[in-house]
Short mmCIF file of C-alpha atoms in Angstrom, two decimals:
data_model
loop_
_atom_site.label_atom_id
_atom_site.label_comp_id
_atom_site.label_asym_id
_atom_site.label_seq_id
_atom_site.Cartn_x
_atom_site.Cartn_y
_atom_site.Cartn_z
CA UNK A 1 0.00 0.00 0.00
CA UNK A 2 2.85 2.36 0.86
CA UNK A 3 4.49 1.79 -2.52
CA UNK A 4 1.16 2.18 -4.31
CA UNK A 5 0.51 5.51 -2.59
CA UNK A 6 3.93 6.73 -3.76
CA UNK A 7 3.14 5.71 -7.36
CA UNK A 8 5.98 3.20 -7.51
CA UNK A 9 5.84 1.09 -10.63
CA UNK A 10 6.89 -2.10 -8.87
CA UNK A 11 8.11 -3.43 -5.55
CA UNK A 12 10.60 -6.21 -4.88
CA UNK A 13 8.90 -8.72 -2.60
CA UNK A 14 11.44 -11.53 -2.12
CA UNK A 15 15.18 -11.76 -2.72
CA UNK A 16 16.99 -14.94 -3.78
CA UNK A 17 14.07 -17.28 -4.38
CA UNK A 18 15.23 -20.88 -4.78
CA UNK A 19 13.69 -23.43 -7.14
CA UNK A 20 11.41 -24.98 -4.48
CA UNK A 21 9.98 -21.58 -3.52
CA UNK A 22 9.55 -20.62 -7.15
CA UNK A 23 7.50 -23.76 -7.87
CA UNK A 24 5.20 -22.95 -4.96
CA UNK A 25 4.74 -19.36 -6.15
CA UNK A 26 4.11 -20.57 -9.72
CA UNK A 27 1.26 -22.76 -8.43
CA UNK A 28 -0.23 -19.80 -6.60
CA UNK A 29 -0.03 -17.61 -9.70
CA UNK A 30 -1.68 -20.33 -11.73
CA UNK A 31 -4.40 -20.94 -9.12
CA UNK A 32 -5.39 -17.26 -8.91
CA UNK A 33 -4.79 -16.66 -12.63
CA UNK A 34 -2.35 -13.81 -12.03
CA UNK A 35 -0.84 -12.45 -15.22
CA UNK A 36 2.89 -12.63 -15.90
CA UNK A 37 3.19 -8.84 -16.04
CA UNK A 38 1.68 -8.49 -12.58
CA UNK A 39 4.04 -10.77 -10.70
CA UNK A 40 7.27 -11.75 -12.38
CA UNK A 41 10.69 -13.20 -11.61
CA UNK A 42 14.06 -11.68 -12.40
CA UNK A 43 16.60 -14.36 -13.23
CA UNK A 44 20.11 -14.18 -11.79
CA UNK A 45 23.03 -16.54 -11.18
CA UNK A 46 25.36 -16.93 -8.23
CA UNK A 47 28.52 -18.86 -7.63
CA UNK A 48 29.14 -21.13 -4.69
CA UNK A 49 32.57 -20.58 -3.14
CA UNK A 50 34.79 -22.67 -0.93
CA UNK A 51 36.18 -20.64 1.99
CA UNK A 52 35.61 -17.26 0.39
CA UNK A 53 37.12 -15.28 3.31
CA UNK A 54 40.66 -16.60 2.77
CA UNK A 55 40.39 -16.61 -1.02
CA UNK A 56 38.39 -13.46 -1.76
CA UNK A 57 41.23 -11.32 -3.20
CA UNK A 58 42.21 -14.20 -5.51
CA UNK A 59 38.72 -15.22 -6.63
CA UNK A 60 37.46 -11.68 -7.14
CA UNK A 61 33.80 -11.01 -7.76
CA UNK A 62 30.97 -10.75 -10.27
CA UNK A 63 29.73 -7.30 -11.20
CA UNK A 64 27.24 -5.69 -13.53
CA UNK A 65 24.27 -7.58 -14.97
CA UNK A 66 24.49 -8.13 -18.73
CA UNK A 67 21.12 -7.76 -20.42
CA UNK A 68 22.50 -9.42 -23.54
CA UNK A 69 23.77 -12.51 -21.72
CA UNK A 70 21.12 -12.31 -18.97
CA UNK A 71 23.67 -12.85 -16.23
CA UNK A 72 26.18 -11.07 -14.05
CA UNK A 73 29.67 -10.86 -15.53
CA UNK A 74 32.96 -11.65 -13.86
CA UNK A 75 34.58 -8.34 -12.98
CA UNK A 76 37.81 -8.99 -11.08
CA UNK A 77 40.32 -11.74 -10.33
CA UNK A 78 39.73 -15.35 -11.38
CA UNK A 79 36.06 -14.48 -11.96
CA UNK A 80 37.00 -12.09 -14.77
CA UNK A 81 39.92 -14.02 -16.29
CA UNK A 82 38.08 -17.34 -16.51
CA UNK A 83 34.57 -15.92 -16.96
CA UNK A 84 33.96 -17.71 -20.26
CA UNK A 85 34.63 -21.06 -18.55
CA UNK A 86 32.61 -20.30 -15.42
CA UNK A 87 29.43 -19.03 -17.06
CA UNK A 88 26.46 -21.32 -17.44
CA UNK A 89 25.59 -22.45 -20.93
CA UNK A 90 22.24 -22.60 -22.68
CA UNK A 91 21.80 -25.45 -25.11
CA UNK A 92 18.94 -25.24 -27.58
CA UNK A 93 16.91 -28.41 -27.96
CA UNK A 94 14.89 -28.52 -31.18
CA UNK A 95 12.60 -31.34 -30.20
CA UNK A 96 12.21 -34.60 -28.32
CA UNK A 97 13.93 -37.69 -29.66
CA UNK A 98 13.87 -41.37 -28.79
CA UNK A 99 17.01 -43.09 -27.59
CA UNK A 100 16.29 -45.81 -30.13
CA UNK A 101 17.20 -44.74 -33.70
CA UNK A 102 17.06 -41.09 -32.60
CA UNK A 103 13.53 -40.62 -33.96
CA UNK A 104 11.81 -37.23 -33.55
CA UNK A 105 8.65 -37.52 -31.43
CA UNK A 106 5.52 -35.50 -32.24
CA UNK A 107 4.87 -32.68 -29.77
CA UNK A 108 2.37 -29.85 -29.43
CA UNK A 109 5.17 -27.51 -28.35
CA UNK A 110 5.92 -25.02 -31.09
CA UNK A 111 8.88 -23.34 -29.40
CA UNK A 112 12.26 -24.92 -28.92
CA UNK A 113 13.41 -25.84 -25.44
CA UNK A 114 16.55 -24.49 -23.82
CA UNK A 115 18.53 -26.71 -21.51
CA UNK A 116 20.57 -25.04 -18.77
CA UNK A 117 24.07 -26.40 -18.25
CA UNK A 118 26.17 -25.42 -15.25
CA UNK A 119 29.42 -23.60 -15.82
CA UNK A 120 32.73 -25.41 -15.52
CA UNK A 121 34.64 -25.90 -12.28
CA UNK A 122 37.91 -24.02 -11.82
CA UNK A 123 40.51 -25.84 -9.72
CA UNK A 124 43.05 -23.45 -8.16
CA UNK A 125 46.71 -24.27 -7.56
CA UNK A 126 46.19 -23.00 -3.99
CA UNK A 127 46.92 -25.52 -1.24
CA UNK A 128 44.10 -24.74 1.17
CA UNK A 129 46.00 -25.75 4.32
CA UNK A 130 48.98 -23.57 3.41
CA UNK A 131 46.62 -20.75 2.43
CA UNK A 132 44.79 -20.96 5.75
CA UNK A 133 48.00 -20.87 7.78
CA UNK A 134 49.45 -17.98 5.75
CA UNK A 135 46.23 -16.00 5.97
CA UNK A 136 45.92 -16.62 9.71
CA UNK A 137 49.51 -15.55 10.43
CA UNK A 138 49.18 -12.52 8.15
CA UNK A 139 46.06 -11.43 10.00
CA UNK A 140 47.77 -11.76 13.41
CA UNK A 141 50.78 -9.70 12.30
CA UNK A 142 48.59 -7.12 10.61
CA UNK A 143 46.71 -6.52 13.84
CA UNK A 144 49.95 -6.55 15.86
CA UNK A 145 52.05 -4.03 13.89
CA UNK A 146 49.22 -2.13 12.09
CA UNK A 147 50.95 -1.49 8.75
CA UNK A 148 49.31 0.31 5.83
CA UNK A 149 49.21 -2.98 3.95
CA UNK A 150 50.67 -6.48 4.00
CA UNK A 151 51.21 -9.18 1.37
CA UNK A 152 52.24 -12.83 1.61
CA UNK A 153 52.87 -15.23 -1.29
CA UNK A 154 54.02 -18.84 -1.31
CA UNK A 155 55.17 -20.28 -4.64
CA UNK A 156 56.75 -23.48 -5.85
CA UNK A 157 59.95 -22.07 -7.42
CA UNK A 158 60.32 -25.08 -9.71
CA UNK A 159 57.05 -24.47 -11.52
CA UNK A 160 55.62 -21.01 -10.79
CA UNK A 161 52.61 -22.62 -9.12
CA UNK A 162 51.08 -20.32 -6.47
CA UNK A 163 50.40 -22.30 -3.29
CA UNK A 164 49.08 -19.41 -1.18
CA UNK A 165 48.46 -15.71 -1.61
CA UNK A 166 47.14 -13.32 1.00
CA UNK A 167 46.86 -9.55 1.41
CA UNK A 168 45.55 -7.13 4.01
CA UNK A 169 43.64 -4.97 4.79
CA UNK A 170 40.51 -6.63 3.45
CA UNK A 171 37.77 -4.51 1.96
CA UNK A 172 34.47 -4.59 3.82
CA UNK A 173 32.71 -4.04 0.49
CA UNK A 174 33.39 -6.83 -1.99
CA UNK A 175 33.48 -4.37 -4.89
CA UNK A 176 36.62 -2.81 -3.39
CA UNK A 177 38.62 -6.02 -3.09
CA UNK A 178 42.28 -5.47 -3.87
CA UNK A 179 44.80 -8.23 -4.47
CA UNK A 180 47.93 -6.36 -3.40
CA UNK A 181 50.17 -9.20 -4.55
CA UNK A 182 49.53 -8.13 -8.15
CA UNK A 183 48.52 -4.49 -7.71
CA UNK A 184 50.80 -2.92 -5.08
CA UNK A 185 54.02 -1.51 -6.47
CA UNK A 186 56.72 -0.36 -4.09
CA UNK A 187 60.47 -0.41 -3.49
CA UNK A 188 61.27 -3.86 -2.12
CA UNK A 189 64.42 -2.99 -0.21
CA UNK A 190 67.19 -5.51 0.50
CA UNK A 191 65.30 -8.63 -0.59
CA UNK A 192 66.18 -7.29 -4.07
CA UNK A 193 69.93 -7.83 -3.49
CA UNK A 194 70.06 -11.49 -4.69
CA UNK A 195 68.90 -10.30 -8.15
CA UNK A 196 71.89 -7.98 -8.66
CA UNK A 197 74.28 -10.37 -6.95
CA UNK A 198 73.19 -13.09 -9.39
CA UNK A 199 73.71 -10.76 -12.36
CA UNK A 200 77.23 -9.87 -11.20
CA UNK A 201 78.21 -13.53 -10.71
CA UNK A 202 76.70 -14.48 -14.07
CA UNK A 203 78.63 -11.72 -15.87
CA UNK A 204 81.85 -12.82 -14.17
CA UNK A 205 82.60 -9.37 -12.76
CA UNK A 206 82.85 -10.86 -9.25
CA UNK A 207 83.70 -14.26 -7.77
CA UNK A 208 84.16 -15.79 -4.32
CA UNK A 209 87.65 -14.28 -4.05
CA UNK A 210 86.55 -10.71 -4.84
CA UNK A 211 87.07 -8.23 -2.02
CA UNK A 212 85.71 -4.70 -1.59
CA UNK A 213 87.05 -1.99 0.68
CA UNK A 214 84.52 -0.48 3.07
CA UNK A 215 86.64 1.18 5.80
CA UNK A 216 84.04 3.70 7.01
CA UNK A 217 80.70 1.93 6.57
CA UNK A 218 79.70 4.45 3.92
CA UNK A 219 80.75 5.82 0.53
CA UNK A 220 80.02 9.13 -1.22
CA UNK A 221 78.65 9.07 -4.78
CA UNK A 222 77.28 12.04 -6.72
CA UNK A 223 77.10 14.08 -3.53
CA UNK A 224 75.04 11.44 -1.72
CA UNK A 225 76.07 9.24 1.20
CA UNK A 226 75.39 5.53 0.80
CA UNK A 227 75.68 3.80 4.16
CA UNK A 228 75.04 0.54 5.96
CA UNK A 229 72.61 0.23 8.85
CA UNK A 230 75.32 -1.24 11.13
CA UNK A 231 79.08 -1.78 11.28
CA UNK A 232 79.18 -5.46 10.30
CA UNK A 233 80.30 -4.65 6.76
CA UNK A 234 83.24 -2.41 7.69
CA UNK A 235 86.65 -3.43 6.38
CA UNK A 236 87.37 -5.74 3.47
CA UNK A 237 84.19 -7.55 2.51
CA UNK A 238 83.46 -10.47 0.21
CA UNK A 239 80.25 -11.04 -1.80
CA UNK A 240 79.23 -13.65 0.80
CA UNK A 241 79.66 -11.11 3.60
CA UNK A 242 77.75 -8.47 1.64
CA UNK A 243 74.76 -10.78 1.41
CA UNK A 244 75.06 -12.12 4.96
CA UNK A 245 75.14 -8.70 6.65
CA UNK A 246 73.04 -7.01 3.91
CA UNK A 247 75.57 -4.31 3.06
CA UNK A 248 74.24 -1.44 0.93
CA UNK A 249 77.76 -0.17 0.42
CA UNK A 250 78.91 -3.57 -0.81
CA UNK A 251 76.02 -3.86 -3.28
CA UNK A 252 76.74 -0.34 -4.55
CA UNK A 253 80.37 -1.28 -5.21
CA UNK A 254 79.18 -4.40 -7.06
CA UNK A 255 76.83 -2.28 -9.18
CA UNK A 256 79.81 -0.22 -10.36
CA UNK A 257 81.16 -3.32 -12.06
CA UNK A 258 78.00 -3.62 -14.21
CA UNK A 259 77.41 -1.03 -16.93
CA UNK A 260 73.89 0.41 -17.14
CA UNK A 261 72.95 -1.52 -20.30
CA UNK A 262 73.95 -4.86 -18.72
CA UNK A 263 72.22 -3.91 -15.45
CA UNK A 264 68.98 -3.20 -17.29
CA UNK A 265 69.30 -6.35 -19.38
CA UNK A 266 69.20 -8.47 -16.23
CA UNK A 267 66.24 -6.53 -14.84
CA UNK A 268 64.42 -7.45 -18.04
CA UNK A 269 65.58 -11.08 -17.91
CA UNK A 270 64.14 -11.32 -14.40
CA UNK A 271 60.90 -9.92 -15.86
CA UNK A 272 60.85 -6.68 -13.87
CA UNK A 273 59.90 -4.58 -16.90
CA UNK A 274 56.76 -6.58 -17.74
CA UNK A 275 53.72 -8.11 -16.10
CA UNK A 276 54.29 -11.65 -14.89
CA UNK A 277 51.40 -12.84 -17.07
CA UNK A 278 49.68 -14.60 -14.16
CA UNK A 279 46.27 -16.01 -15.10
CA UNK A 280 44.06 -13.56 -13.25
CA UNK A 281 42.62 -10.14 -13.99
CA UNK A 282 43.96 -6.93 -12.48
CA UNK A 283 47.75 -7.29 -12.58
CA UNK A 284 49.37 -3.86 -12.63
CA UNK A 285 51.79 -3.11 -15.46
CA UNK A 286 55.23 -1.88 -14.31
CA UNK A 287 56.54 1.51 -15.42
CA UNK A 288 60.31 1.41 -15.41
CA UNK A 289 62.64 4.13 -16.64
CA UNK A 290 64.90 3.07 -19.56
CA UNK A 291 68.59 3.02 -18.70
CA UNK A 292 69.40 5.97 -20.98
CA UNK A 293 67.32 8.16 -18.67
CA UNK A 294 68.92 6.98 -15.42
CA UNK A 295 70.72 9.56 -13.32
CA UNK A 296 74.06 8.81 -11.68
CA UNK A 297 72.53 7.38 -8.49
CA UNK A 298 69.95 5.12 -10.10
CA UNK A 299 72.12 2.04 -10.47
CA UNK A 300 73.46 2.37 -6.91
CA UNK A 301 70.07 2.60 -5.23
CA UNK A 302 68.57 -0.19 -7.34
CA UNK A 303 71.39 -2.52 -6.26
CA UNK A 304 69.89 -2.56 -2.75
CA UNK A 305 66.21 -2.42 -3.78
CA UNK A 306 65.41 1.29 -3.86
CA UNK A 307 64.54 3.43 -6.86
CA UNK A 308 62.69 0.58 -8.58
CA UNK A 309 59.04 -0.19 -7.80
CA UNK A 310 57.63 -3.64 -8.55
CA UNK A 311 54.82 -5.87 -7.31
CA UNK A 312 55.34 -8.61 -4.69
CA UNK A 313 54.50 -11.19 -7.38
CA UNK A 314 57.23 -9.83 -9.66
CA UNK A 315 59.64 -10.01 -6.74
CA UNK A 316 58.92 -13.60 -5.74
CA UNK A 317 58.95 -14.77 -9.38
CA UNK A 318 62.36 -13.17 -9.90
CA UNK A 319 63.72 -14.57 -6.61
CA UNK A 320 62.50 -18.03 -7.59
CA UNK A 321 64.68 -17.84 -10.71
CA UNK A 322 67.77 -17.08 -8.59
CA UNK A 323 67.40 -20.29 -6.57
CA UNK A 324 65.60 -22.86 -8.77
CA UNK A 325 68.50 -23.45 -11.14
CA UNK A 326 68.19 -20.20 -13.07
CA UNK A 327 64.86 -20.56 -14.91
CA UNK A 328 62.15 -17.90 -14.92
CA UNK A 329 58.70 -19.50 -14.64
CA UNK A 330 55.47 -17.68 -15.35
CA UNK A 331 53.37 -17.83 -12.16
CA UNK A 332 49.88 -19.32 -12.37
CA UNK A 333 46.84 -19.70 -10.12
CA UNK A 334 44.61 -22.22 -11.89
CA UNK A 335 45.60 -25.87 -12.11
CA UNK A 336 42.77 -27.16 -14.28
CA UNK A 337 39.21 -26.59 -15.49
CA UNK A 338 36.66 -29.39 -15.42
CA UNK A 339 33.25 -29.76 -16.96
CA UNK A 340 30.20 -30.39 -14.73
CA UNK A 341 30.63 -34.06 -15.65
CA UNK A 342 34.18 -34.05 -14.25
CA UNK A 343 36.04 -34.09 -17.56
CA UNK A 344 39.25 -32.00 -17.61
CA UNK A 345 38.90 -29.54 -20.48
CA UNK A 346 41.97 -27.42 -19.70
CA UNK A 347 45.16 -28.15 -17.80
CA UNK A 348 47.72 -25.47 -17.00
CA UNK A 349 51.32 -26.67 -16.90
CA UNK A 350 54.54 -24.92 -15.79
CA UNK A 351 55.82 -22.45 -18.37
CA UNK A 352 59.62 -22.06 -18.22
CA UNK A 353 59.91 -18.78 -20.14
CA UNK A 354 63.67 -18.39 -20.25
CA UNK A 355 66.99 -19.20 -18.64
CA UNK A 356 68.10 -16.16 -16.65
CA UNK A 357 71.29 -17.38 -14.98
CA UNK A 358 73.32 -20.60 -15.03
CA UNK A 359 72.88 -23.51 -12.64
CA UNK A 360 76.25 -22.67 -11.11
CA UNK A 361 75.25 -19.08 -10.36
CA UNK A 362 71.91 -20.23 -8.95
CA UNK A 363 73.69 -22.68 -6.66
CA UNK A 364 75.93 -19.85 -5.47
CA UNK A 365 72.93 -17.67 -4.59
CA UNK A 366 71.28 -20.57 -2.74
CA UNK A 367 74.43 -21.03 -0.63
CA UNK A 368 74.55 -17.30 0.14
CA UNK A 369 70.91 -17.20 1.20
CA UNK A 370 71.36 -20.26 3.37
CA UNK A 371 74.35 -18.58 5.05
CA UNK A 372 72.23 -15.44 5.58
CA UNK A 373 69.72 -17.46 7.62
CA UNK A 374 72.28 -19.51 9.51
CA UNK A 375 74.80 -16.75 10.30
CA UNK A 376 73.41 -13.40 9.15
CA UNK A 377 70.41 -11.09 9.28
CA UNK A 378 67.91 -13.90 8.65
CA UNK A 379 68.46 -15.93 11.82
CA UNK A 380 64.80 -15.56 12.85
CA UNK A 381 63.89 -17.58 9.77
CA UNK A 382 65.85 -20.64 10.87
CA UNK A 383 63.97 -23.83 11.81
CA UNK A 384 65.86 -26.72 13.39
CA UNK A 385 66.13 -29.71 11.07
CA UNK A 386 65.41 -27.75 7.87
CA UNK A 387 67.74 -26.26 5.28
CA UNK A 388 66.42 -22.71 4.79
CA UNK A 389 67.69 -19.80 2.78
CA UNK A 390 66.31 -16.28 2.87
CA UNK A 391 66.86 -12.56 2.69
CA UNK A 392 65.69 -9.80 5.01
CA UNK A 393 64.66 -6.44 3.68
CA UNK A 394 63.03 -3.14 4.61
CA UNK A 395 60.43 -1.99 2.09
#
């Protein structure tokens, strides 16, 4: 009555009517001979998700309703990238046939029937147990240290397969979901050092016997002071020491042995000038300055992870190439796609895009990162009984 008095053209009575309810309402409409234009249904589709809270930034969401397709379209994340596989299909049936000899049966129906077929099932590469643990720990730390944002990724470095991916804060409104692993670009800090160290070893401009002089804990270049955060790198330092104590001065001296063209070439080989190509929608394209436009300080600051902004996914994909034997793998989130009948219609396999460094150089970086955890800045990452390598950094 209230809507009628306000001259509203229609009023929504019930939301999300299931098939059982619809059948009951249809019987009522038929019983009281209510016309279709007096009470009508608006068709919509929804997806059913497994543990949406932990996976929301990866899965994404559906958005605007398409009048042409009569459904909501995938707008972000996996929903958008694999929309054509996920959508339901309508199959036109021209008539009724017998199983025997496929004979057409007479029917008083003049219009063709349309059979609804569910969309396909997308199987993620995510290991749910790892994802749950990562997400839980991320949430605890986010509440504890209250950063602006936080990202965690776990990847199999031998394939590019993403095992877990989490980011905070989480949007309260689904339409504002943001997967920071593929959309946040920032200076990574010292976790970038293995990239430049690998390039220097691969080019042969340094080796295990190379020594650098760092008597004061800082150097002056182009009127700027480059310094270390502590005194552990003072004196004559080797590449192993530079990595173990995370010396900015040492990395800057290494960068001087690489000309700008070669430096940039390795940044490109580690895929830091392009998107990773991960199979989801929303990855941010990097915007790097070509080497001809670099100022004098650019190469120095990049050697220790400043002056170059990349996404966390770019970083982990590049780091994987330094330790997996030297191969850059394209990261991926979907393992396979199956039809409603359970038939695999698409299978994603590891894509080794290129060799970035040699096996020997990769082994050297692994040894350095292991030493960093056992004897250097990464001691908090050590776990008794496990061989762990890692690199600390301040973003």
